[in-house]
CSV table of C-alpha atoms and ligand atoms in Angstrom, one decimal:
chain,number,residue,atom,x,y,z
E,32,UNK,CA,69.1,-58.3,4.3
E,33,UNK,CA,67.8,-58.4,8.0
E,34,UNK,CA,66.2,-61.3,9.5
E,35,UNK,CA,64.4,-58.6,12.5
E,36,UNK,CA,63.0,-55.4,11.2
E,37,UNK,CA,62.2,-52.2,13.7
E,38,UNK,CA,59.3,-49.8,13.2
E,39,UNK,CA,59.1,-46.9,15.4
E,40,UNK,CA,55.4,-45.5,15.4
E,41,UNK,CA,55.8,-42.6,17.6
E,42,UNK,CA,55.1,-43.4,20.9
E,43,UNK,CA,55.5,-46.8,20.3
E,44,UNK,CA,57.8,-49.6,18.2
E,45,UNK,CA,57.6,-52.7,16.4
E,46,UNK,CA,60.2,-55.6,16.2
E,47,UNK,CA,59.6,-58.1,14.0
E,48,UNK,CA,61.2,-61.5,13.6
E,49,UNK,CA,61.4,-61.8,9.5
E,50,UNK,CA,63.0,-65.4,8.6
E,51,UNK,CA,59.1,-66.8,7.3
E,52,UNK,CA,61.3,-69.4,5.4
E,53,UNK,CA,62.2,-71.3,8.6
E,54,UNK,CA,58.9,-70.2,11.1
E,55,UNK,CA,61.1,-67.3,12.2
E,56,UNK,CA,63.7,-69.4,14.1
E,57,UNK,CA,66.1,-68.1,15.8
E,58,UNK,CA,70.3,-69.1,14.6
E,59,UNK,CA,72.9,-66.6,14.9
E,60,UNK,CA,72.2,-64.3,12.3
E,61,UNK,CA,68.5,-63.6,13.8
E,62,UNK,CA,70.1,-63.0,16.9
E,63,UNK,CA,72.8,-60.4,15.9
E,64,UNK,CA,70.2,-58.5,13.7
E,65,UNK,CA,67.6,-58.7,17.4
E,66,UNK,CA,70.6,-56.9,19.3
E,67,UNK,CA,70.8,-54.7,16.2
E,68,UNK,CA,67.4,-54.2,16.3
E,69,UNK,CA,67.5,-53.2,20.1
E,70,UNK,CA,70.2,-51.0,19.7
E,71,UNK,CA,67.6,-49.1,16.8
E,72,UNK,CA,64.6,-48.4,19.3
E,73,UNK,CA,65.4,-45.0,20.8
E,74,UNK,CA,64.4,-45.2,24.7
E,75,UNK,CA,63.9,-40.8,25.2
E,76,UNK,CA,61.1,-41.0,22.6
E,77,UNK,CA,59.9,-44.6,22.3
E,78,UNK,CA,57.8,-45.7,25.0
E,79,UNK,CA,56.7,-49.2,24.7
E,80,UNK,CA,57.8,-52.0,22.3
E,81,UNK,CA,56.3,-54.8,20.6
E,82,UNK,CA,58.2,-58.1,19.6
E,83,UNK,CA,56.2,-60.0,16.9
E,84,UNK,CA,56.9,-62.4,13.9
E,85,UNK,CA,56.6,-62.3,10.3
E,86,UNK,CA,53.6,-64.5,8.3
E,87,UNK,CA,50.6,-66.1,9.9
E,88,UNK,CA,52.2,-69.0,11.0
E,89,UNK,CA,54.6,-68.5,13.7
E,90,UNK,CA,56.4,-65.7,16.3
E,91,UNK,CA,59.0,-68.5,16.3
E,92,UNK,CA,59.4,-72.2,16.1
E,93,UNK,CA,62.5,-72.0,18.1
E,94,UNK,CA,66.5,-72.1,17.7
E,95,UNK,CA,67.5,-73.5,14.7
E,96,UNK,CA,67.9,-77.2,15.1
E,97,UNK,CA,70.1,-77.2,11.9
E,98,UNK,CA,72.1,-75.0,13.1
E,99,UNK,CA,72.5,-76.4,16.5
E,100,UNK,CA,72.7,-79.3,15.3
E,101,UNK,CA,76.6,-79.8,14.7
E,102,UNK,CA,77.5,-77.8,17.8
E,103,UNK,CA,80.0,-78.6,20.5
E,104,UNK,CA,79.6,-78.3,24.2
E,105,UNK,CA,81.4,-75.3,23.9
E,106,UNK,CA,79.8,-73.7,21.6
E,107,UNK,CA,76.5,-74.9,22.4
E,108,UNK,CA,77.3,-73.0,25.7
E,109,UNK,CA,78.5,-69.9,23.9
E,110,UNK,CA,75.0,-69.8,21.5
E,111,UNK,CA,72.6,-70.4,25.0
E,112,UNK,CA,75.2,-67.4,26.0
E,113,UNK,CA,74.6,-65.3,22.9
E,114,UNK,CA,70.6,-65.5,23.1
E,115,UNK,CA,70.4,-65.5,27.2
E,116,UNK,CA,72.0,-61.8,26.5
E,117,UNK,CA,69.7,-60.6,24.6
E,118,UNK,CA,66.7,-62.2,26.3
E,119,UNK,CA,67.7,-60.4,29.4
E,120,UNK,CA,68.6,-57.2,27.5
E,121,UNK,CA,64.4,-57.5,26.0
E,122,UNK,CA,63.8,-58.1,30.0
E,123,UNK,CA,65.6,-55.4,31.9
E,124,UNK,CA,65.1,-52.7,29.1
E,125,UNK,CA,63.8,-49.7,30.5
E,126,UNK,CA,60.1,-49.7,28.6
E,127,UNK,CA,57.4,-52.1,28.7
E,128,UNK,CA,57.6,-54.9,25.6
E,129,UNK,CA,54.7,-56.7,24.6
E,130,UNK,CA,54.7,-60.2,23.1
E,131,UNK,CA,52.4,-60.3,20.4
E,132,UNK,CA,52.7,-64.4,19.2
E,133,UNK,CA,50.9,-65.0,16.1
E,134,UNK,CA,51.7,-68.8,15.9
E,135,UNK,CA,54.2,-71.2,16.7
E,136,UNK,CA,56.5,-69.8,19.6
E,137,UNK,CA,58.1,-73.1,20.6
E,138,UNK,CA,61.4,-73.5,22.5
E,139,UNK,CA,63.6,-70.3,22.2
E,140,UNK,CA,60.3,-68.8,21.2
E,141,UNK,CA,58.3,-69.3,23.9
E,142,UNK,CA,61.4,-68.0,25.8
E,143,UNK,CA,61.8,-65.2,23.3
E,144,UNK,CA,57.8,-64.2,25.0
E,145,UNK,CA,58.8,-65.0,28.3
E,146,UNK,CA,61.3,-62.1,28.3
E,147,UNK,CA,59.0,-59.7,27.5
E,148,UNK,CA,56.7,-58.2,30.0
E,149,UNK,CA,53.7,-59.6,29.4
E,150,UNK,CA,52.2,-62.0,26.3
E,151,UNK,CA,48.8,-61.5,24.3
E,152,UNK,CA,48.2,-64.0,21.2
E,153,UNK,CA,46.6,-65.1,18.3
E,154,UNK,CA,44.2,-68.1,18.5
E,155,UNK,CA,45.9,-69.9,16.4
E,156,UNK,CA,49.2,-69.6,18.7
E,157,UNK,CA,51.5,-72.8,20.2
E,158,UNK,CA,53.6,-73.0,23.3
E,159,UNK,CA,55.9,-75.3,24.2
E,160,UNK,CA,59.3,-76.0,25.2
E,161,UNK,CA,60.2,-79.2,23.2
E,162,UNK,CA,63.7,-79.1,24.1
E,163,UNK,CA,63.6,-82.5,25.8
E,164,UNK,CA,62.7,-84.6,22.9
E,165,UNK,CA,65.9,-83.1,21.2
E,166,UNK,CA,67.8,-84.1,23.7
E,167,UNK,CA,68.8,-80.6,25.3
E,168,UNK,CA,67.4,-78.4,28.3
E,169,UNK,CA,65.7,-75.5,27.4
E,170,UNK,CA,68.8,-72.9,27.2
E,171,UNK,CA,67.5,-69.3,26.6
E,172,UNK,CA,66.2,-68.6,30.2
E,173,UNK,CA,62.8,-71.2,29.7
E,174,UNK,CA,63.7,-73.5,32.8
E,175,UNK,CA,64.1,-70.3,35.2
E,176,UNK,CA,61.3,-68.3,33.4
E,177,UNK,CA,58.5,-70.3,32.6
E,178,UNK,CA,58.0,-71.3,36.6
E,179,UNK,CA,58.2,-67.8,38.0
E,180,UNK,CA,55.2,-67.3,35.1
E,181,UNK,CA,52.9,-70.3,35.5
E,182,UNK,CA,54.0,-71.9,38.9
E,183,UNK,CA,56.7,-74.8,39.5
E,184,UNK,CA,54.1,-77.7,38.4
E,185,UNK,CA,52.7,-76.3,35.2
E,186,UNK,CA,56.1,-75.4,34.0
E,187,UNK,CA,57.7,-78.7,35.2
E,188,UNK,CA,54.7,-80.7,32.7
E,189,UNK,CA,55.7,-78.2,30.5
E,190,UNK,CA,59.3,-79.1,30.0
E,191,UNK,CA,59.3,-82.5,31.3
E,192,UNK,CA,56.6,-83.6,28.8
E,193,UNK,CA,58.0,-81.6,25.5
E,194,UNK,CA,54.1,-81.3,24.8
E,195,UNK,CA,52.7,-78.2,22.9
E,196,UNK,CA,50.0,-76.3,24.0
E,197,UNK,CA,47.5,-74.2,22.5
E,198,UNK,CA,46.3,-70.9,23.1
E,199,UNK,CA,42.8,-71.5,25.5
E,200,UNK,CA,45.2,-73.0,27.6
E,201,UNK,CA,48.5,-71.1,27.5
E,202,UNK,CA,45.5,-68.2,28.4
E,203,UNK,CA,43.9,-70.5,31.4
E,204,UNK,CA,47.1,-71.3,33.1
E,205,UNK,CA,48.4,-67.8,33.2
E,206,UNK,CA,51.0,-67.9,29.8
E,207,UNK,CA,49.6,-65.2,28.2
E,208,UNK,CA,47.1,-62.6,29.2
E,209,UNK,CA,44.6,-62.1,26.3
E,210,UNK,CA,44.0,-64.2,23.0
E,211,UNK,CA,42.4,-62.7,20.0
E,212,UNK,CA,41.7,-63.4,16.4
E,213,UNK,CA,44.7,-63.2,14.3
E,214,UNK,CA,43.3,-60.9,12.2
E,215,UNK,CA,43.0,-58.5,15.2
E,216,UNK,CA,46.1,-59.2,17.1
E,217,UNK,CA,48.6,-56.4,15.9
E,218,UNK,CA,45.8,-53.8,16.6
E,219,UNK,CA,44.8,-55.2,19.8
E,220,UNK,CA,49.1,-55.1,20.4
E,221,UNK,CA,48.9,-51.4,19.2
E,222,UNK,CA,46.2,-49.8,21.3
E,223,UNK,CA,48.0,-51.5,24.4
E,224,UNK,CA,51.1,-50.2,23.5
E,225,UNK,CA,49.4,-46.8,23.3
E,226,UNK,CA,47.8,-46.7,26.2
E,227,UNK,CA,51.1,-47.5,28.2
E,228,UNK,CA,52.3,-44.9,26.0
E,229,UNK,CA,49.8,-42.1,27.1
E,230,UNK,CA,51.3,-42.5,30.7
E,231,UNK,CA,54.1,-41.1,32.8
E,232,UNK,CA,57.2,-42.4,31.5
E,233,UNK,CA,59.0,-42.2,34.0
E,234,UNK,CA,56.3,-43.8,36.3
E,235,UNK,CA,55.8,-46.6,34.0
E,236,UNK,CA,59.7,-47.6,34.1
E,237,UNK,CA,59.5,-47.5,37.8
E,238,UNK,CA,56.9,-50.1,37.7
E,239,UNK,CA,58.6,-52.1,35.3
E,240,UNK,CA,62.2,-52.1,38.0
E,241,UNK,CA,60.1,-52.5,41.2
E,242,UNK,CA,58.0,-55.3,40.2
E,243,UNK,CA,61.0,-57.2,37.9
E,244,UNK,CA,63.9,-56.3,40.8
E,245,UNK,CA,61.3,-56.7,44.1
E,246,UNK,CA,60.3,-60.2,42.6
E,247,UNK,CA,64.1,-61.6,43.9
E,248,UNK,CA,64.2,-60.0,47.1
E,249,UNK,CA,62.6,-60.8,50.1
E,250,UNK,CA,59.3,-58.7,51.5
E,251,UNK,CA,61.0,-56.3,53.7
E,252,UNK,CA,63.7,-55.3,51.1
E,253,UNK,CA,61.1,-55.1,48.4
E,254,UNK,CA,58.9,-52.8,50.0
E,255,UNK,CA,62.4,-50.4,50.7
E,256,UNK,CA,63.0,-51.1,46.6
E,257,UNK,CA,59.2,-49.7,46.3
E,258,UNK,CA,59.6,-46.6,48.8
E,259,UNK,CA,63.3,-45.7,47.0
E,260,UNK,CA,61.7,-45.8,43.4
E,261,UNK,CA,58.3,-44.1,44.6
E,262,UNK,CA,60.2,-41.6,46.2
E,263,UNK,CA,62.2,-40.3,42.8
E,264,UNK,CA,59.0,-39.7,40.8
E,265,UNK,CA,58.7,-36.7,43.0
E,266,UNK,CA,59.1,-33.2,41.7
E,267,UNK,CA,59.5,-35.1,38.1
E,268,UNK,CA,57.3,-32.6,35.6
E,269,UNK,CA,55.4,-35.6,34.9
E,270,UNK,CA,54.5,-36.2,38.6
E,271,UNK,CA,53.4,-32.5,39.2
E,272,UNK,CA,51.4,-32.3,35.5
E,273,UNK,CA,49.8,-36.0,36.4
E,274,UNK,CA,48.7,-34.4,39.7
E,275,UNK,CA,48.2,-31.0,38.7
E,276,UNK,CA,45.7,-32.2,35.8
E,277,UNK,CA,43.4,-34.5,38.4
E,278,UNK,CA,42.7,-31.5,40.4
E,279,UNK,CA,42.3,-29.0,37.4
E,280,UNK,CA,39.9,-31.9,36.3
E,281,UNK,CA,41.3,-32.3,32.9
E,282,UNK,CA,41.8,-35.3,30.8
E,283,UNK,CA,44.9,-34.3,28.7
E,284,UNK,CA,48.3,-34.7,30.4
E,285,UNK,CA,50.9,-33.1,28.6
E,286,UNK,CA,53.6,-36.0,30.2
E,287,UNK,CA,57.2,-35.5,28.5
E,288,UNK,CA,59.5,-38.2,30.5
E,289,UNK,CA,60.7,-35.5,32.5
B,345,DAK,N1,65.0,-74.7,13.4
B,345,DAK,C1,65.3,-74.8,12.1
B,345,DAK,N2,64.4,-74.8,11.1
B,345,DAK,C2,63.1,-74.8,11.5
B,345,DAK,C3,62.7,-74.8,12.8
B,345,DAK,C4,63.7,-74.7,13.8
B,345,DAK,N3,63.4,-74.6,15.1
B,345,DAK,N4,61.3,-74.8,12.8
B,345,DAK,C5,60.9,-74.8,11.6
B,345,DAK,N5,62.0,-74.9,10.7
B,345,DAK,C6,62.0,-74.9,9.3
B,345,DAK,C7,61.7,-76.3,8.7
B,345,DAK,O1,62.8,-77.1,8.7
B,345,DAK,C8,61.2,-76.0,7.4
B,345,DAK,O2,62.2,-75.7,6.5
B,345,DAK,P1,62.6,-76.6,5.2
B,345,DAK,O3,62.8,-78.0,5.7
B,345,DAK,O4,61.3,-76.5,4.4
B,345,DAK,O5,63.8,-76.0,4.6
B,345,DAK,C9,60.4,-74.7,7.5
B,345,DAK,O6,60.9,-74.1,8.8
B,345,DAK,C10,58.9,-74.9,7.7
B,345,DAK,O7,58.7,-75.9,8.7
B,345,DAK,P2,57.8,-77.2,8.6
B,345,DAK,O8,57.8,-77.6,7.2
B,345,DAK,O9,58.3,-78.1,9.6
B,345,DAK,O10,56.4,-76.6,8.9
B,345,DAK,P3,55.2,-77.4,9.6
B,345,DAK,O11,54.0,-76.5,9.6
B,345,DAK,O12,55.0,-78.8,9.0
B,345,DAK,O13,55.6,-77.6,11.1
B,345,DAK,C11,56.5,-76.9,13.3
B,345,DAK,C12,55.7,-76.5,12.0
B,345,DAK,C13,56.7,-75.7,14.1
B,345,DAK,C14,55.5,-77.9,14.1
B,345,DAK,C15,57.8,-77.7,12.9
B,345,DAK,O14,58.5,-76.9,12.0
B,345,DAK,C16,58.6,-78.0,14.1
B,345,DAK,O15,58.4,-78.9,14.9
B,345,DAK,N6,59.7,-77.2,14.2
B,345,DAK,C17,60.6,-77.3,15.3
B,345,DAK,C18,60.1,-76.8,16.6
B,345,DAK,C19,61.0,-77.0,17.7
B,345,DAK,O16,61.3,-78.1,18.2
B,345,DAK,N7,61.5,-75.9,18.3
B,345,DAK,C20,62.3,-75.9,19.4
B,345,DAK,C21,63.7,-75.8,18.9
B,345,DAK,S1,64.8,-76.2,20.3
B,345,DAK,C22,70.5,-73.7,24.2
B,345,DAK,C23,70.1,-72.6,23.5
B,345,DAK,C24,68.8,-72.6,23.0
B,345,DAK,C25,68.0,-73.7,23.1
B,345,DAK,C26,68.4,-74.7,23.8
B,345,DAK,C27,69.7,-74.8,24.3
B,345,DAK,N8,71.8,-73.7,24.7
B,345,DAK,C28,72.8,-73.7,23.8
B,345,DAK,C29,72.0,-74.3,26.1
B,345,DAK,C30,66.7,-73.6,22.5
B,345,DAK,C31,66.2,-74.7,21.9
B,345,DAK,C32,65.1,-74.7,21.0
B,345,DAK,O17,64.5,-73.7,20.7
C-alpha cells in the first residue's frame, strides 16, 4: 500500500499525502512513495500539480518524531538529505505546484508547502516549525525557505519561538496566498490549477525558471536570465497561436506545449 497517491485529471494532477493514522507525517516510507509519486506525474501532458493531504485534519504534522527519534548524526544527516531531495525536486519541477494545506502542516510540512510555488489553505490550517522544542533545526529546507517567503524577522519568530500559527495570520504575513473553507479548498485548488493549465506551457515554465533562478542572482544578471528565457518562447506554436488569437479576436487558444 502507498502512503502518497497520484491523480492525473487531464490538464492537471493530484498528490496526496495518505498516512491519516499519524496526520500524514512524513518517515521514510512517505518519502520514497513522494519520489514515486513524482516520477508518476507525466510533465508533456500534465500541466500543473497539486500536493495535498489525506482527512480533514492535517497536510502534515511533520517528520516522524518516532522515527527520528533513535537516529544518529549520521543518519539524521542522511534523512534531512533524503527529504531536502525531494523538496527541491517539488521546487525546480518544470510545472507550477500548488500547496493546498487542509490542516496541520507543521515542521517538514510547512517545508513540504514551502517547496511548492505558491500555498492556498483551509481555515482550519497550522504553520509552524516546532523543530526547536525537539531539540533539532528545521532540516527539510525551512530555515533557508521560510525567510526568502515571509522576510528574515517573521521567519526568525517563526523558528526561534517553535509557536504555531493559524491561518488569518500565515494569510496576513504573506505564508499563503488565499484561505478558504475546507469544504471548498480542493475546488478552489482545482480551478487554479486549471487556469494555469489553459495557458502556454511553455510560457508558464519560463516563468516558473526566471522568477525561481533570477531570485539568486543579482539585478543585472537577472534581467539577461529574463531576456534569454523571453527570447526562446519565440516562433514556439504556442507563441504564434497566443498572438495570432488576440488579433483574430478569439478567446479559444488551441496551445499544445509546442
Ligand atoms: N511524527 C510521528 N507521529 C505523529 C506526528 C509526527 N510528526 N504527528 C502526529 N503523529 C501521530 C501521533 O503520534 C498520533 O499517533 P498515535 O500516538 O495515536 O499512534 C497520531 O498521529 C494522531 O496525533 P495526535 O493524537 O497527537 O493528534 P492531536 O490532534 O492531539 O494533535 C498535533 C495533533 C499535530 C498537534 C500533534 O500530533 C503534534 O504536535 N504532532 C507533532 C507535530 C510536530 O512537532 N511536527 C514537527 C516534527 S519535527 C531533519 C529533517 C527533518 C526535520 C528536521 C531535521 N534533518 C535530519 C536535519 C523535520 C522535523 C520535523 O518535522
Amino acid at each position: 500500500m502507498s502512503f502518497v497517491t497520484y491523480e492525473c485529471k487531464g490538464a492537471y494532477g493530484i498528490i496526496t499525502m495518505n498516512r491519516p493514522e499519524a496526520l500524514n507525517a512524513l518517515d521514510s516510507s512517505v518519502l520514497d512513495d513522494l519520489s514515486s509519486a513524482l516520477d508518476e506525474v507525466d510533465l508533456d501532458t500534465v500541466r500543473c500539480l497539486i500536493i495535498t493531504g489525506a482527512g480533514e485534519k492535517s497536510f502534515v504534522a511533520g517528520a516522524d518524531i518516532k522515527e527520528m527519534a533513535g537516529l544518529s548524526k549520521a543518519e539524521g544527516a542522511a534523512f534531512g538529505k533524503k527529504g531536502n531531495d525531494i523538496f527541491r525536486r517539488i521546487e525546480t519541477l518544470p510545472i507550477p505546484v500548488i500547496a493546498a494545506v487542509n490542516g496541520f502542516a507543521l515542521g517538514g510540512g510547512c517545508e513540504l508547502s514551502m517547496s511548492c510555488d505558491f500555498r492556498i489553505c483551509s481555515d482550519n490550517a497550522v504553520f509552524g516549525q516546532p523543530e526547536v522544542g525537539l531539540g533539532i533545526t528545521p532540516g527539510f529546507g525551512g530555515t533557508q525557505r521560510l525567510a526568502r517567503l515571509i522576510g528574515m524577522g517573521y521567519a526568525k519568530q517563526m523558528i526561534y519561538t517553535a509557536r504555531n500559527i493559524k491561518a488569518d495570520e500565515a494569510l496576513r504575513i504573506g505564508l499563503v496566498n488565499q484561505v478558504v473553507p475546507q469544504a471548498d479548498l480542493m475546488a478552489t485548488a482545482e480551478k487554479l490549477a486549471a487556469g494555469i493549465a489553459k495557458n502556454a506551457p511553455i510560457a508558464v515554465r519560463q516563468c516558473k525558471k526566471a522568477i525561481n533562478e533570477g531570485l539568486d542572482l543579482d539585478m543585472d544578471k537577472a534581467i539577461e536570465l529574463e531576456e534569454t528565457l523571453f527570447g526562446e518562447c519565440f516562433e514556439t506554436h504556442d507563441q504564434v497561436e497566443g498572438m495570432t488569437a488576440f488579433m483574430e479576436k478569439r478567446k479559444e487558444k488551441n496551445f499544445t506545449n509546442n
